[in-house]
């Protein structure tokens, strides 16, 4: 990537692993537990957050010198809420089907702590271009974990991926089910998402000891 | 942070300015987009009713509406009558055809399928009066079916649906939807595997008493072969959404029973 300096590239790649918003910064856990029961929802949520965080970071960064520090959190909330509502309304008017799929996530995006976390930690102190990269990087790191968890939960919980049965039919007892395999209903419940995230954190830290906090 | 932005006056002015600007943008957007949004919502209602009637583009496993462009024509062709029943204190006191409903100036002049079920439920609670729309149409086999809208509460927010029954109140098709149930759990009430289970289930006992259909756990009938048990299989991890479906079927469809009793006489 010649257009990006080394420092800028790090903004994108760091949140993927060593500074992942979910596993290291522990931001956005709530949505990671709530909507990862199926892969499709994880992907839709990731894309939505990518958009809102990318644009939101730029807007906040452009406003960073005029935002009164006493009410900066409220200003951030207004910006993200306005952005999400604009997107929702435009989709409802011109892509109604898509907006039906997304409607659930609209509320979740506004309350998503990653958004506020990155506004507060990065966009308020950096220029728009770097803030944009930071937003994209963090949203991608968040989406990566979300999709990973969604993949595991849908595969073992429902035996499907993106709605397609991949392990056979549990009612007709075909495929894997013919030799006694059963779906794990626990996987569909939020606590299992926490356990899956926990396992990811464990694997990540055992591979890179410098990430372990005292 | 420089000192300028720490001053109280600046903070207040900034807040006021921000509210005016953001409020203005959102108000402008909402006004300019609302005709398109209303049109989309109308088409969606038509698609929902047609879906319950069995007029849809379903493939092997997923629920697919008839296309948004074809929906208005298909609706005109297949929904032959829109009856409006007026329910008052436990009885149906008036039956209007679509034309009678449109001619009656008190009704506001919109099509019966646009009757707001939520408002009617509130009116039932407060005044004991409620308008019950019922859409008469033919399915692909040419059988006459009656589609009724229902509405209730899920875990997080509203759930609603359309149920198509024949004149014996045996379910011939359903469509369920929700505002914000959990994806992968409660949200699956709009999946084929849940909606299709209702097909062939009875709402009335042999003696003609309304029993409803229960979304039951531990039904031990995952293929839903027993059609006379007044039960369908629940979705794992979506107990409260399932209970909401049970409740809205019992509460709202029960009101239509006198109409069907009359129909048979």
Short mmCIF file of C-alpha atoms in Angstrom, two decimals:
data_model
loop_
_atom_site.label_atom_id
_atom_site.label_comp_id
_atom_site.label_asym_id
_atom_site.label_seq_id
_atom_site.Cartn_x
_atom_site.Cartn_y
_atom_site.Cartn_z
CA UNK A 1 0.00 0.00 0.00
CA UNK A 2 1.98 2.92 -1.27
CA UNK A 3 -0.69 5.53 -0.59
CA UNK A 4 -0.58 4.80 3.12
CA UNK A 5 2.43 5.59 5.24
CA UNK A 6 3.67 2.95 7.67
CA UNK A 7 1.97 4.70 10.55
CA UNK A 8 -1.31 4.89 8.69
CA UNK A 9 -1.18 1.24 7.73
CA UNK A 10 -0.78 0.40 11.39
CA UNK A 11 -4.05 2.23 12.11
CA UNK A 12 -5.83 -0.26 9.91
CA UNK A 13 -3.98 -3.44 10.79
CA UNK A 14 -3.49 -2.98 14.54
CA UNK A 15 -7.14 -3.25 15.52
CA UNK A 16 -7.29 -6.52 13.64
CA UNK A 17 -5.17 -8.43 16.09
CA UNK A 18 -2.97 -6.77 18.70
CA UNK A 19 -5.39 -3.97 19.49
CA UNK A 20 -8.66 -5.62 18.59
CA UNK A 21 -11.63 -3.63 19.89
CA UNK A 22 -13.45 -6.69 21.22
CA UNK A 23 -10.70 -8.94 22.53
CA UNK A 24 -8.20 -6.31 23.72
CA UNK A 25 -10.06 -3.04 24.23
CA UNK A 26 -13.18 -4.94 25.38
CA UNK A 27 -15.50 -2.59 23.49
CA UNK A 28 -18.65 -3.67 21.68
CA UNK A 29 -19.08 -6.86 23.67
CA UNK A 30 -22.82 -6.27 24.05
CA UNK A 31 -23.56 -6.49 20.34
CA UNK A 32 -21.08 -9.33 19.94
CA UNK A 33 -23.20 -11.36 22.35
CA UNK A 34 -26.59 -10.23 21.10
CA UNK A 35 -26.58 -10.70 17.37
CA UNK A 36 -24.04 -13.42 16.59
CA UNK A 37 -26.47 -16.36 16.68
CA UNK A 38 -26.32 -16.38 12.91
CA UNK A 39 -23.64 -15.46 10.41
CA UNK A 40 -25.79 -13.20 8.24
CA UNK A 41 -26.65 -10.89 11.13
CA UNK A 42 -22.95 -10.68 12.05
CA UNK A 43 -22.02 -9.64 8.54
CA UNK A 44 -24.80 -7.05 8.27
CA UNK A 45 -23.88 -5.59 11.64
CA UNK A 46 -20.18 -5.44 10.68
CA UNK A 47 -20.90 -3.53 7.50
CA UNK A 48 -23.24 -1.12 9.28
CA UNK A 49 -20.67 -0.38 11.96
CA UNK A 50 -17.95 0.01 9.32
CA UNK A 51 -19.98 2.73 7.67
CA UNK A 52 -21.10 4.56 10.80
CA UNK A 53 -17.70 4.44 12.48
CA UNK A 54 -15.83 5.50 9.34
CA UNK A 55 -18.06 8.50 8.65
CA UNK A 56 -18.66 9.33 12.33
CA UNK A 57 -14.94 9.44 13.08
CA UNK A 58 -14.40 11.89 10.21
CA UNK A 59 -17.26 14.14 11.32
CA UNK A 60 -16.11 14.22 14.93
CA UNK A 61 -12.53 14.79 13.83
CA UNK A 62 -13.56 17.77 11.67
CA UNK A 63 -15.47 19.22 14.61
CA UNK A 64 -12.82 18.44 17.21
CA UNK A 65 -11.63 22.02 17.66
CA UNK A 66 -15.06 23.54 18.11
CA UNK A 67 -16.73 20.95 20.33
CA UNK A 68 -17.11 22.32 23.89
CA UNK A 69 -15.36 19.81 26.15
CA UNK A 70 -18.11 19.91 28.78
CA UNK A 71 -20.74 18.45 26.47
CA UNK A 72 -18.55 16.46 24.11
CA UNK A 73 -20.20 13.11 24.92
CA UNK A 74 -23.62 14.54 24.11
CA UNK A 75 -22.29 15.99 20.86
CA UNK A 76 -20.88 12.58 19.94
CA UNK A 77 -24.21 10.93 20.69
CA UNK A 78 -26.08 13.44 18.56
CA UNK A 79 -23.70 12.93 15.65
CA UNK A 80 -23.94 9.14 15.71
CA UNK A 81 -27.71 9.15 16.26
CA UNK A 82 -28.25 11.60 13.41
CA UNK A 83 -26.02 9.57 11.07
CA UNK A 84 -27.83 6.34 11.86
CA UNK A 85 -31.28 7.90 11.43
CA UNK A 86 -30.30 9.46 8.09
CA UNK A 87 -29.08 6.11 6.80
CA UNK A 88 -32.19 4.37 8.10
CA UNK A 89 -34.59 6.85 6.49
CA UNK A 90 -32.83 6.83 3.13
CA UNK A 91 -32.82 3.03 3.09
CA UNK A 92 -36.51 2.92 4.00
CA UNK A 93 -37.31 5.15 1.05
CA UNK A 94 -35.06 3.60 -1.58
CA UNK A 95 -34.08 0.10 -0.40
CA UNK A 96 -37.00 -1.04 1.71
CA UNK A 97 -36.07 -4.73 1.82
CA UNK A 98 -32.58 -3.95 3.06
CA UNK A 99 -33.90 -1.56 5.68
CA UNK A 100 -36.10 -4.32 7.10
CA UNK A 101 -33.02 -6.45 7.63
CA UNK A 102 -31.11 -3.58 9.19
CA UNK A 103 -33.83 -2.11 11.40
CA UNK A 104 -32.86 -4.28 14.36
CA UNK A 105 -29.31 -3.02 14.25
CA UNK A 106 -30.07 0.66 14.11
CA UNK A 107 -30.70 0.92 17.84
CA UNK A 108 -27.75 -1.32 18.57
CA UNK A 109 -25.35 0.83 16.55
CA UNK A 110 -26.23 4.01 18.42
CA UNK A 111 -25.54 2.36 21.76
CA UNK A 112 -22.48 0.48 20.53
CA UNK A 113 -19.60 1.44 22.79
CA UNK A 114 -17.02 1.02 20.00
CA UNK A 115 -18.42 4.08 18.27
CA UNK A 116 -18.26 6.32 21.34
CA UNK A 117 -15.00 4.71 22.38
CA UNK A 118 -13.23 5.56 19.13
CA UNK A 119 -14.73 9.07 18.97
CA UNK A 120 -13.46 9.75 22.44
CA UNK A 121 -10.10 7.99 22.20
CA UNK A 122 -9.08 8.88 18.67
CA UNK A 123 -11.18 11.22 16.59
CA UNK A 124 -11.14 14.02 19.18
CA UNK A 125 -7.34 14.21 18.96
CA UNK A 126 -6.51 13.37 15.35
CA UNK A 127 -7.10 14.65 11.85
CA UNK A 128 -9.92 13.44 9.59
CA UNK A 129 -7.86 11.12 7.36
CA UNK A 130 -6.21 9.30 10.25
CA UNK A 131 -9.55 9.19 12.08
CA UNK A 132 -11.17 7.64 9.03
CA UNK A 133 -8.48 4.95 8.88
CA UNK A 134 -8.83 4.34 12.60
CA UNK A 135 -12.59 3.97 12.21
CA UNK A 136 -12.29 1.55 9.31
CA UNK A 137 -9.60 -0.45 11.10
CA UNK A 138 -11.52 -0.78 14.33
CA UNK A 139 -14.79 -1.61 12.60
CA UNK A 140 -13.00 -4.27 10.57
CA UNK A 141 -11.39 -5.75 13.67
CA UNK A 142 -14.77 -5.75 15.37
CA UNK A 143 -16.42 -7.30 12.33
CA UNK A 144 -13.73 -9.98 12.11
CA UNK A 145 -14.49 -11.22 15.63
CA UNK A 146 -18.24 -10.88 15.08
CA UNK A 147 -18.13 -12.98 11.93
CA UNK A 148 -15.88 -15.55 13.61
CA UNK A 149 -18.28 -15.91 16.55
CA UNK A 150 -21.30 -15.90 14.23
CA UNK A 151 -19.71 -18.66 12.15
CA UNK A 152 -19.06 -20.88 15.18
CA UNK A 153 -22.47 -20.28 16.75
CA UNK A 154 -24.52 -20.83 13.61
CA UNK A 155 -22.53 -23.89 12.56
CA UNK A 156 -22.72 -25.68 15.91
CA UNK A 157 -26.02 -24.22 17.08
CA UNK A 158 -28.18 -24.63 14.00
CA UNK A 159 -26.01 -26.73 11.68
CA UNK A 160 -26.33 -24.08 8.99
CA UNK A 161 -24.19 -21.30 7.49
CA UNK A 162 -25.94 -18.20 6.14
CA UNK A 163 -29.13 -20.25 6.43
CA UNK A 164 -27.94 -23.14 4.26
CA UNK A 165 -27.82 -26.55 5.95
CA UNK A 166 -24.20 -27.72 5.78
CA UNK A 167 -24.28 -30.67 8.16
CA UNK A 168 -27.37 -32.41 6.80
CA UNK A 169 -30.97 -32.28 7.96
CA UNK A 170 -31.54 -32.78 11.72
CA UNK A 171 -35.19 -33.80 11.25
CA UNK A 172 -34.66 -36.19 8.35
CA UNK A 173 -31.50 -37.49 10.05
CA UNK A 174 -29.28 -37.13 7.01
CA UNK A 175 -25.59 -36.20 6.72
CA UNK A 176 -23.77 -35.94 10.05
CA UNK A 177 -27.03 -36.38 11.94
CA UNK A 178 -27.35 -39.94 10.65
CA UNK A 179 -24.39 -40.97 12.83
CA UNK A 180 -25.84 -39.44 15.97
CA UNK A 181 -24.60 -35.83 15.80
CA UNK A 182 -26.86 -33.26 17.46
CA UNK A 183 -26.98 -29.47 17.26
CA UNK A 184 -25.90 -27.73 20.44
CA UNK A 185 -28.83 -25.55 21.43
CA UNK A 186 -26.64 -23.77 23.98
CA UNK A 187 -24.76 -22.17 21.11
CA UNK A 188 -27.84 -20.11 20.26
CA UNK A 189 -27.90 -18.45 23.68
CA UNK A 190 -25.82 -15.38 24.55
CA UNK A 191 -23.69 -17.01 27.29
CA UNK A 192 -22.09 -19.25 24.67
CA UNK A 193 -21.10 -16.17 22.69
CA UNK A 194 -19.26 -14.94 25.76
CA UNK A 195 -17.52 -18.30 26.06
CA UNK A 196 -16.56 -18.26 22.36
CA UNK A 197 -15.19 -14.71 22.72
CA UNK A 198 -13.35 -15.91 25.82
CA UNK A 199 -11.75 -18.75 23.88
CA UNK A 200 -10.65 -16.32 21.16
CA UNK A 201 -9.10 -14.06 23.82
CA UNK A 202 -7.34 -17.07 25.36
CA UNK A 203 -5.93 -18.30 22.05
CA UNK A 204 -4.82 -14.78 21.12
CA UNK A 205 -3.03 -14.14 24.41
CA UNK A 206 -1.38 -17.53 24.57
CA UNK A 207 0.14 -16.85 21.16
CA UNK A 208 1.33 -13.38 22.10
CA UNK A 209 2.34 -13.10 25.74
CA UNK A 210 2.92 -9.34 25.53
CA UNK A 211 -0.87 -8.85 25.41
CA UNK A 212 -1.38 -10.28 28.90
CA UNK A 213 -2.17 -7.62 31.47
CA UNK A 214 -0.89 -8.04 35.02
CA UNK B 1 -8.44 22.47 24.24
CA UNK B 2 -8.29 26.23 24.10
CA UNK B 3 -10.16 28.37 26.60
CA UNK B 4 -12.75 29.61 24.15
CA UNK B 5 -14.57 26.28 24.04
CA UNK B 6 -14.68 26.00 27.83
CA UNK B 7 -16.83 29.07 28.36
CA UNK B 8 -20.42 28.49 29.48
CA UNK B 9 -21.92 30.86 26.93
CA UNK B 10 -20.07 29.12 24.10
CA UNK B 11 -21.21 25.72 25.35
CA UNK B 12 -24.85 26.80 25.48
CA UNK B 13 -24.73 28.47 22.07
CA UNK B 14 -23.04 25.42 20.59
CA UNK B 15 -25.69 23.12 22.02
CA UNK B 16 -28.52 25.29 20.72
CA UNK B 17 -26.92 25.58 17.30
CA UNK B 18 -26.30 21.86 17.09
CA UNK B 19 -29.89 21.02 17.99
CA UNK B 20 -31.24 23.46 15.41
CA UNK B 21 -28.95 22.22 12.64
CA UNK B 22 -29.37 18.50 13.30
CA UNK B 23 -33.10 18.86 13.97
CA UNK B 24 -33.50 20.81 10.74
CA UNK B 25 -31.65 18.22 8.68
CA UNK B 26 -33.66 15.34 10.13
CA UNK B 27 -36.99 17.15 9.78
CA UNK B 28 -36.25 18.04 6.17
CA UNK B 29 -35.19 14.47 5.40
CA UNK B 30 -38.21 12.98 7.10
CA UNK B 31 -40.67 15.23 5.28
CA UNK B 32 -39.10 14.78 1.89
CA UNK B 33 -38.80 11.00 2.16
CA UNK B 34 -42.10 10.20 3.83
CA UNK B 35 -44.19 9.77 0.61
CA UNK B 36 -41.76 7.14 -0.65
CA UNK B 37 -41.70 5.42 2.74
CA UNK B 38 -45.51 5.33 3.03
CA UNK B 39 -45.78 3.87 -0.47
CA UNK B 40 -43.28 1.16 0.47
CA UNK B 41 -45.22 0.33 3.62
CA UNK B 42 -48.49 -0.01 1.67
CA UNK B 43 -46.88 -2.41 -0.76
CA UNK B 44 -45.42 -4.39 2.12
CA UNK B 45 -48.88 -4.85 3.67
CA UNK B 46 -50.18 -6.10 0.33
CA UNK B 47 -47.24 -8.48 0.06
CA UNK B 48 -47.88 -9.75 3.61
CA UNK B 49 -51.56 -10.46 2.92
CA UNK B 50 -50.75 -12.11 -0.40
CA UNK B 51 -48.07 -14.18 1.31
CA UNK B 52 -50.57 -15.54 3.85
CA UNK B 53 -52.91 -16.34 0.95
CA UNK B 54 -50.15 -18.47 -0.53
CA UNK B 55 -49.35 -16.06 -3.33
CA UNK B 56 -45.59 -15.66 -3.05
CA UNK B 57 -42.33 -16.56 -4.73
CA UNK B 58 -41.16 -19.07 -2.13
CA UNK B 59 -38.34 -21.37 -3.19
CA UNK B 60 -37.29 -24.54 -1.40
CA UNK B 61 -36.53 -23.13 2.04
CA UNK B 62 -36.88 -19.37 2.19
CA UNK B 63 -39.86 -17.06 2.37
CA UNK B 64 -39.94 -14.70 -0.61
CA UNK B 65 -42.64 -12.13 -1.29
CA UNK B 66 -44.16 -11.52 -4.64
CA UNK B 67 -42.15 -8.68 -6.26
CA UNK B 68 -42.89 -5.13 -5.09
CA UNK B 69 -43.80 -4.11 -8.65
CA UNK B 70 -46.31 -6.90 -9.19
CA UNK B 71 -47.83 -6.66 -5.70
CA UNK B 72 -50.51 -3.96 -6.31
CA UNK B 73 -51.92 -5.76 -9.37
CA UNK B 74 -51.78 -9.16 -7.72
CA UNK B 75 -53.52 -7.69 -4.69
CA UNK B 76 -56.36 -6.32 -6.80
CA UNK B 77 -56.73 -9.60 -8.62
CA UNK B 78 -56.53 -12.04 -5.73
CA UNK B 79 -58.05 -10.18 -2.80
CA UNK B 80 -61.64 -10.07 -3.95
CA UNK B 81 -63.22 -8.43 -0.93
CA UNK B 82 -62.11 -6.56 2.19
CA UNK B 83 -64.73 -6.96 4.90
CA UNK B 84 -64.70 -4.75 7.99
CA UNK B 85 -66.40 -6.11 11.10
CA UNK B 86 -67.25 -3.71 13.89
CA UNK B 87 -66.74 -5.34 17.22
CA UNK B 88 -68.41 -3.90 20.29
CA UNK B 89 -68.40 -5.31 23.83
CA UNK B 90 -68.02 -8.93 22.85
CA UNK B 91 -70.22 -8.92 19.77
CA UNK B 92 -69.91 -8.11 16.10
CA UNK B 93 -72.46 -5.36 15.58
CA UNK B 94 -71.80 -4.41 11.96
CA UNK B 95 -70.39 -6.01 8.82
CA UNK B 96 -69.27 -3.70 6.02
CA UNK B 97 -68.00 -4.55 2.58
CA UNK B 98 -65.05 -2.62 1.20
CA UNK B 99 -67.33 -0.28 -0.74
CA UNK B 100 -69.53 0.39 2.30
CA UNK B 101 -66.43 1.04 4.36
CA UNK B 102 -65.05 3.51 1.80
CA UNK B 103 -68.40 5.29 1.49
CA UNK B 104 -68.73 5.68 5.25
CA UNK B 105 -67.16 9.13 5.78
CA UNK B 106 -66.27 8.45 9.43
CA UNK B 107 -63.68 5.90 8.35
CA UNK B 108 -61.30 8.41 6.76
CA UNK B 109 -61.56 7.10 3.22
CA UNK B 110 -58.62 4.69 3.18
CA UNK B 111 -58.65 1.08 2.05
CA UNK B 112 -59.59 -1.45 4.76
CA UNK B 113 -56.20 -3.17 4.52
CA UNK B 114 -54.61 0.03 5.83
CA UNK B 115 -56.61 -0.10 9.08
CA UNK B 116 -54.09 0.34 11.89
CA UNK B 117 -54.45 -2.75 14.08
CA UNK B 118 -52.54 -1.11 16.92
CA UNK B 119 -54.96 1.83 17.04
CA UNK B 120 -57.92 -0.54 16.94
CA UNK B 121 -56.51 -2.52 19.85
CA UNK B 122 -56.21 0.67 21.88
CA UNK B 123 -59.76 1.62 20.96
CA UNK B 124 -60.94 -1.81 22.09
CA UNK B 125 -59.23 -1.31 25.43
CA UNK B 126 -60.51 2.21 25.97
CA UNK B 127 -63.95 2.23 24.35
CA UNK B 128 -64.74 -1.43 23.78
CA UNK B 129 -65.10 -0.77 20.05
CA UNK B 130 -62.82 -2.15 17.38
CA UNK B 131 -62.81 -2.45 13.61
CA UNK B 132 -61.74 -5.90 12.46
CA UNK B 133 -60.62 -6.10 8.83
CA UNK B 134 -60.92 -9.45 7.07
CA UNK B 135 -59.56 -10.01 3.57
CA UNK B 136 -61.28 -12.52 1.35
CA UNK B 137 -59.28 -14.02 -1.46
CA UNK B 138 -58.53 -17.16 -3.39
CA UNK B 139 -55.36 -19.20 -3.08
CA UNK B 140 -53.58 -20.82 -6.04
CA UNK B 141 -55.99 -23.78 -5.96
CA UNK B 142 -58.97 -21.45 -6.17
CA UNK B 143 -60.11 -22.11 -2.59
CA UNK B 144 -61.68 -19.13 -0.79
CA UNK B 145 -59.64 -18.04 2.22
CA UNK B 146 -60.04 -15.35 4.86
CA UNK B 147 -56.99 -13.40 6.03
CA UNK B 148 -57.01 -11.61 9.38
CA UNK B 149 -54.31 -9.32 10.76
CA UNK B 150 -53.07 -9.92 14.31
CA UNK B 151 -50.71 -7.98 16.52
CA UNK B 152 -49.01 -8.52 19.87
CA UNK B 153 -45.85 -8.22 21.91
CA UNK B 154 -42.62 -10.16 21.52
CA UNK B 155 -39.60 -9.98 23.77
CA UNK B 156 -38.31 -6.56 22.74
CA UNK B 157 -41.02 -4.92 20.70
CA UNK B 158 -44.12 -5.43 18.61
CA UNK B 159 -44.78 -8.59 16.63
CA UNK B 160 -47.59 -8.95 14.10
CA UNK B 161 -48.83 -11.18 11.39
CA UNK B 162 -51.51 -12.27 8.97
CA UNK B 163 -53.31 -15.59 9.28
CA UNK B 164 -55.25 -17.13 6.41
CA UNK B 165 -58.00 -19.57 7.39
CA UNK B 166 -60.71 -21.42 5.50
CA UNK B 167 -64.36 -21.24 6.49
CA UNK B 168 -63.84 -23.91 9.21
CA UNK B 169 -61.05 -21.75 10.68
CA UNK B 170 -58.35 -24.23 9.73
CA UNK B 171 -55.10 -22.35 9.09
CA UNK B 172 -54.07 -22.28 5.42
CA UNK B 173 -51.18 -19.87 5.60
CA UNK B 174 -49.46 -17.41 7.92
CA UNK B 175 -47.06 -14.56 7.77
CA UNK B 176 -45.34 -13.27 10.88
CA UNK B 177 -43.07 -10.29 11.30
CA UNK B 178 -41.48 -8.37 14.13
CA UNK B 179 -39.96 -5.02 14.90
CA UNK B 180 -36.89 -5.97 16.87
CA UNK B 181 -36.74 -9.59 18.01
CA UNK B 182 -33.28 -11.11 18.52
CA UNK B 183 -31.67 -12.13 15.21
CA UNK B 184 -31.23 -15.90 15.03
CA UNK B 185 -33.74 -16.49 17.85
CA UNK B 186 -37.07 -14.67 18.09
CA UNK B 187 -36.52 -13.10 14.67
CA UNK B 188 -36.94 -16.57 13.19
CA UNK B 189 -40.73 -16.38 13.53
CA UNK B 190 -40.58 -15.02 9.98
CA UNK B 191 -38.74 -18.09 8.73
CA UNK B 192 -40.47 -20.69 6.62
CA UNK B 193 -39.81 -23.54 9.05
CA UNK B 194 -41.81 -21.76 11.73
CA UNK B 195 -44.60 -20.24 9.61
CA UNK B 196 -45.18 -23.40 7.57
CA UNK B 197 -45.86 -25.42 10.74
CA UNK B 198 -49.16 -23.62 11.17
CA UNK B 199 -50.53 -24.97 7.90
CA UNK B 200 -53.47 -27.29 8.57
CA UNK B 201 -53.68 -26.53 12.30
CA UNK B 202 -57.19 -26.06 13.62
CA UNK B 203 -58.34 -23.08 15.66
CA UNK B 204 -61.74 -24.49 16.67
CA UNK B 205 -62.57 -27.72 18.49
CA UNK B 206 -65.01 -30.12 16.87
CA UNK B 207 -67.72 -28.55 19.02
CA UNK B 208 -66.89 -25.18 17.52
CA UNK B 209 -65.19 -23.67 20.59
CA UNK B 210 -62.22 -21.39 19.86
CA UNK B 211 -59.02 -22.88 21.21
CA UNK B 212 -56.24 -21.10 19.34
CA UNK B 213 -52.81 -22.50 18.58
CA UNK B 214 -50.06 -22.73 21.18
CA UNK B 215 -46.40 -22.35 20.30
CA UNK B 216 -45.28 -25.17 22.57
CA UNK B 217 -41.97 -26.33 23.95
CA UNK B 218 -41.52 -30.06 24.38
CA UNK B 219 -44.12 -30.67 21.71
CA UNK B 220 -42.05 -33.66 20.52
CA UNK B 221 -43.47 -33.22 17.04
CA UNK B 222 -40.69 -31.45 15.10
CA UNK B 223 -42.06 -32.47 11.73
CA UNK B 224 -45.44 -31.17 12.84
CA UNK B 225 -47.33 -34.21 11.65
CA UNK B 226 -50.08 -34.00 14.25
CA UNK B 227 -52.47 -31.37 12.96
CA UNK B 228 -55.20 -31.71 15.58
CA UNK B 229 -53.21 -30.94 18.73
CA UNK B 230 -53.59 -27.13 18.62
CA UNK B 231 -49.80 -26.90 19.00
CA UNK B 232 -46.80 -26.05 16.85
CA UNK B 233 -43.15 -26.52 17.73
CA UNK B 234 -41.46 -23.58 19.46
CA UNK B 235 -38.12 -22.08 18.39
CA UNK B 236 -35.24 -22.92 20.75
CA UNK B 237 -34.11 -19.86 22.66
CA UNK B 238 -37.16 -17.79 21.74
CA UNK B 239 -39.67 -18.64 24.45
CA UNK B 240 -41.08 -15.16 25.00
CA UNK B 241 -41.45 -14.40 21.30
CA UNK B 242 -43.23 -17.75 20.89
CA UNK B 243 -45.54 -16.97 23.81
CA UNK B 244 -46.28 -13.63 22.13
CA UNK B 245 -47.32 -15.45 18.95
CA UNK B 246 -49.60 -17.75 20.99
CA UNK B 247 -51.14 -14.76 22.76
CA UNK B 248 -51.81 -12.70 19.65
CA UNK B 249 -53.44 -15.65 17.88
CA UNK B 250 -55.72 -16.28 20.88
CA UNK B 251 -56.58 -12.64 21.50
CA UNK B 252 -57.07 -11.30 18.01
CA UNK B 253 -58.26 -14.28 15.98
CA UNK B 254 -60.76 -15.20 18.69
CA UNK B 255 -62.69 -12.03 17.93
CA UNK B 256 -63.50 -13.28 14.44
CA UNK B 257 -65.19 -16.51 15.61
CA UNK B 258 -68.80 -15.16 15.50
CA UNK B 259 -68.30 -14.18 11.86
CA UNK B 260 -67.28 -17.70 10.92
CA UNK B 261 -70.14 -19.21 12.91
CA UNK B 262 -72.54 -17.04 10.92
CA UNK B 263 -70.84 -18.02 7.69
CA UNK B 264 -71.63 -21.67 8.28
CA UNK B 265 -75.28 -21.10 9.07
#
